[in-house]
Amino acid sequence: MCIRDRCRVHFIRNVLAHVAKGETEMVAAVFRTIFAQPDLGSMGKQWDKVAAELSARYLKIGTLMDEAKAEVLAFAAFPREHWRKIWSTNPLERLNKEIKPLSLIHI
């Protein structure tokens, strides 16, 4: 099975779409505890704990988390010093957004 990485920022947005507005801060804070862990093994255990906790209240979130675990945590397979550069696709998306208008000028 090939695992692709999935941006954690976009994934949490997907999760928060299934939460009542008044509870988004709490859910986001609980979700962030996953990424405060020092290594992939600890993140995986915390992911499972958070998924169980949230799925008790939000069934859809449990399903989302079960399906996306490997993709969202894929960055943690790399050395820790690289994590900040690869755990989100936002820098890449920003670069593509800047390049797109320039490429349209030359067409």
PDB file of C-alpha atoms in Angstrom:
ATOM      1  CA  MET A   1       0.000   0.000   0.000  1.00  0.00           C
ATOM      2  CA  CYS A   2       1.362   3.411  -0.938  1.00  0.00           C
ATOM      3  CA  ILE A   3       0.946   6.099   1.699  1.00  0.00           C
ATOM      4  CA  ARG A   4       0.747   9.692   0.593  1.00  0.00           C
ATOM      5  CA  ASP A   5       1.111  12.539   3.007  1.00  0.00           C
ATOM      6  CA  ARG A   6      -1.857  14.673   3.929  1.00  0.00           C
ATOM      7  CA  CYS A   7      -1.551  18.174   5.311  1.00  0.00           C
ATOM      8  CA  ARG A   8      -2.473  18.253   8.983  1.00  0.00           C
ATOM      9  CA  VAL A   9      -3.793  21.821   8.653  1.00  0.00           C
ATOM     10  CA  HIS A  10      -6.289  20.811   5.987  1.00  0.00           C
ATOM     11  CA  PHE A  11      -7.208  17.666   7.839  1.00  0.00           C
ATOM     12  CA  ILE A  12      -8.099  19.542  11.031  1.00  0.00           C
ATOM     13  CA  ARG A  13     -10.274  21.847   8.928  1.00  0.00           C
ATOM     14  CA  ASN A  14     -12.087  18.765   7.634  1.00  0.00           C
ATOM     15  CA  VAL A  15     -12.525  17.529  11.211  1.00  0.00           C
ATOM     16  CA  LEU A  16     -13.782  20.880  12.506  1.00  0.00           C
ATOM     17  CA  ALA A  17     -16.428  20.982   9.782  1.00  0.00           C
ATOM     18  CA  HIS A  18     -18.234  18.254  11.758  1.00  0.00           C
ATOM     19  CA  VAL A  19     -18.136  20.074  15.098  1.00  0.00           C
ATOM     20  CA  ALA A  20     -20.496  22.664  16.555  1.00  0.00           C
ATOM     21  CA  LYS A  21     -19.008  26.177  16.370  1.00  0.00           C
ATOM     22  CA  GLY A  22     -18.871  26.520  20.141  1.00  0.00           C
ATOM     23  CA  GLU A  23     -16.725  23.401  20.450  1.00  0.00           C
ATOM     24  CA  THR A  24     -14.169  23.958  17.696  1.00  0.00           C
ATOM     25  CA  GLU A  25     -11.512  25.397  20.027  1.00  0.00           C
ATOM     26  CA  MET A  26     -11.767  22.419  22.374  1.00  0.00           C
ATOM     27  CA  VAL A  27     -11.610  19.889  19.540  1.00  0.00           C
ATOM     28  CA  ALA A  28      -8.682  21.711  17.896  1.00  0.00           C
ATOM     29  CA  ALA A  29      -6.797  21.793  21.218  1.00  0.00           C
ATOM     30  CA  VAL A  30      -7.337  18.078  21.779  1.00  0.00           C
ATOM     31  CA  PHE A  31      -6.257  17.358  18.203  1.00  0.00           C
ATOM     32  CA  ARG A  32      -3.052  19.419  18.615  1.00  0.00           C
ATOM     33  CA  THR A  33      -1.947  17.131  21.473  1.00  0.00           C
ATOM     34  CA  ILE A  34      -1.205  14.529  18.810  1.00  0.00           C
ATOM     35  CA  PHE A  35       1.517  16.682  17.268  1.00  0.00           C
ATOM     36  CA  ALA A  36       3.066  17.610  20.606  1.00  0.00           C
ATOM     37  CA  GLN A  37       4.377  14.045  20.884  1.00  0.00           C
ATOM     38  CA  PRO A  38       8.119  13.431  20.372  1.00  0.00           C
ATOM     39  CA  ASP A  39       7.984  10.575  17.845  1.00  0.00           C
ATOM     40  CA  LEU A  40       5.804   8.645  15.423  1.00  0.00           C
ATOM     41  CA  GLY A  41       4.984   5.880  17.892  1.00  0.00           C
ATOM     42  CA  SER A  42       3.779   8.337  20.528  1.00  0.00           C
ATOM     43  CA  MET A  43       1.819  10.276  17.918  1.00  0.00           C
ATOM     44  CA  GLY A  44       0.107   7.089  16.795  1.00  0.00           C
ATOM     45  CA  LYS A  45      -0.921   6.228  20.351  1.00  0.00           C
ATOM     46  CA  GLN A  46      -2.161   9.757  21.001  1.00  0.00           C
ATOM     47  CA  TRP A  47      -4.006   9.742  17.649  1.00  0.00           C
ATOM     48  CA  ASP A  48      -5.871   6.606  18.709  1.00  0.00           C
ATOM     49  CA  LYS A  49      -6.690   8.112  22.116  1.00  0.00           C
ATOM     50  CA  VAL A  50      -7.969  11.368  20.570  1.00  0.00           C
ATOM     51  CA  ALA A  51      -9.941   9.468  17.913  1.00  0.00           C
ATOM     52  CA  ALA A  52     -11.642   7.366  20.579  1.00  0.00           C
ATOM     53  CA  GLU A  53     -12.416  10.432  22.696  1.00  0.00           C
ATOM     54  CA  LEU A  54     -13.838  12.462  19.808  1.00  0.00           C
ATOM     55  CA  SER A  55     -15.703   9.615  18.132  1.00  0.00           C
ATOM     56  CA  ALA A  56     -17.686   9.053  21.332  1.00  0.00           C
ATOM     57  CA  ARG A  57     -19.246  12.446  20.697  1.00  0.00           C
ATOM     58  CA  TYR A  58     -18.802  12.887  16.932  1.00  0.00           C
ATOM     59  CA  LEU A  59     -19.163   9.599  15.057  1.00  0.00           C
ATOM     60  CA  LYS A  60     -18.049  11.076  11.719  1.00  0.00           C
ATOM     61  CA  ILE A  61     -14.763  12.350  13.223  1.00  0.00           C
ATOM     62  CA  GLY A  62     -13.841   8.859  14.388  1.00  0.00           C
ATOM     63  CA  THR A  63     -14.314   7.540  10.866  1.00  0.00           C
ATOM     64  CA  LEU A  64     -12.315  10.414   9.347  1.00  0.00           C
ATOM     65  CA  MET A  65      -9.456   9.887  11.791  1.00  0.00           C
ATOM     66  CA  ASP A  66      -9.384   6.130  11.251  1.00  0.00           C
ATOM     67  CA  GLU A  67      -9.128   6.589   7.487  1.00  0.00           C
ATOM     68  CA  ALA A  68      -6.512   9.364   7.542  1.00  0.00           C
ATOM     69  CA  LYS A  69      -4.103   8.339  10.299  1.00  0.00           C
ATOM     70  CA  ALA A  70      -1.299   7.017   8.077  1.00  0.00           C
ATOM     71  CA  GLU A  71      -1.561   9.944   5.657  1.00  0.00           C
ATOM     72  CA  VAL A  72      -1.591  12.705   8.265  1.00  0.00           C
ATOM     73  CA  LEU A  73       1.234  11.175  10.317  1.00  0.00           C
ATOM     74  CA  ALA A  74       3.415  10.314   7.292  1.00  0.00           C
ATOM     75  CA  PHE A  75       5.698  13.314   7.927  1.00  0.00           C
ATOM     76  CA  ALA A  76       6.793  11.850  11.280  1.00  0.00           C
ATOM     77  CA  ALA A  77       8.657   9.022   9.528  1.00  0.00           C
ATOM     78  CA  PHE A  78      11.314  11.605   8.624  1.00  0.00           C
ATOM     79  CA  PRO A  79      13.923  13.013  11.028  1.00  0.00           C
ATOM     80  CA  ARG A  80      12.399  15.461  13.513  1.00  0.00           C
ATOM     81  CA  GLU A  81      14.451  18.411  12.229  1.00  0.00           C
ATOM     82  CA  HIS A  82      12.531  18.190   8.935  1.00  0.00           C
ATOM     83  CA  TRP A  83       9.043  18.050  10.426  1.00  0.00           C
ATOM     84  CA  ARG A  84       8.281  21.772  10.413  1.00  0.00           C
ATOM     85  CA  LYS A  85       9.043  21.955   6.711  1.00  0.00           C
ATOM     86  CA  ILE A  86       6.948  18.988   5.639  1.00  0.00           C
ATOM     87  CA  TRP A  87       3.971  18.648   8.014  1.00  0.00           C
ATOM     88  CA  SER A  88       1.906  21.109   6.004  1.00  0.00           C
ATOM     89  CA  THR A  89       1.450  21.699   2.296  1.00  0.00           C
ATOM     90  CA  ASN A  90       0.660  25.387   2.835  1.00  0.00           C
ATOM     91  CA  PRO A  91       4.129  26.680   1.752  1.00  0.00           C
ATOM     92  CA  LEU A  92       3.907  24.641  -1.451  1.00  0.00           C
ATOM     93  CA  GLU A  93       0.376  25.869  -2.127  1.00  0.00           C
ATOM     94  CA  ARG A  94       1.449  29.486  -1.577  1.00  0.00           C
ATOM     95  CA  LEU A  95       4.344  29.067  -4.011  1.00  0.00           C
ATOM     96  CA  ASN A  96       2.047  27.539  -6.620  1.00  0.00           C
ATOM     97  CA  LYS A  97      -0.401  30.413  -6.142  1.00  0.00           C
ATOM     98  CA  GLU A  98       2.405  32.925  -6.797  1.00  0.00           C
ATOM     99  CA  ILE A  99       3.740  31.066  -9.833  1.00  0.00           C
ATOM    100  CA  LYS A 100       0.385  30.512 -11.556  1.00  0.00           C
ATOM    101  CA  PRO A 101      -0.221  34.175 -12.546  1.00  0.00           C
ATOM    102  CA  LEU A 102       3.348  34.423 -13.852  1.00  0.00           C
ATOM    103  CA  SER A 103       2.884  31.367 -16.056  1.00  0.00           C
ATOM    104  CA  LEU A 104      -0.329  32.817 -17.488  1.00  0.00           C
ATOM    105  CA  ILE A 105       1.516  35.964 -18.604  1.00  0.00           C
ATOM    106  CA  HIS A 106       3.817  33.976 -20.904  1.00  0.00           C
ATOM    107  CA  ILE A 107       1.065  32.041 -22.671  1.00  0.00           C
TER     108      ILE A 107
END
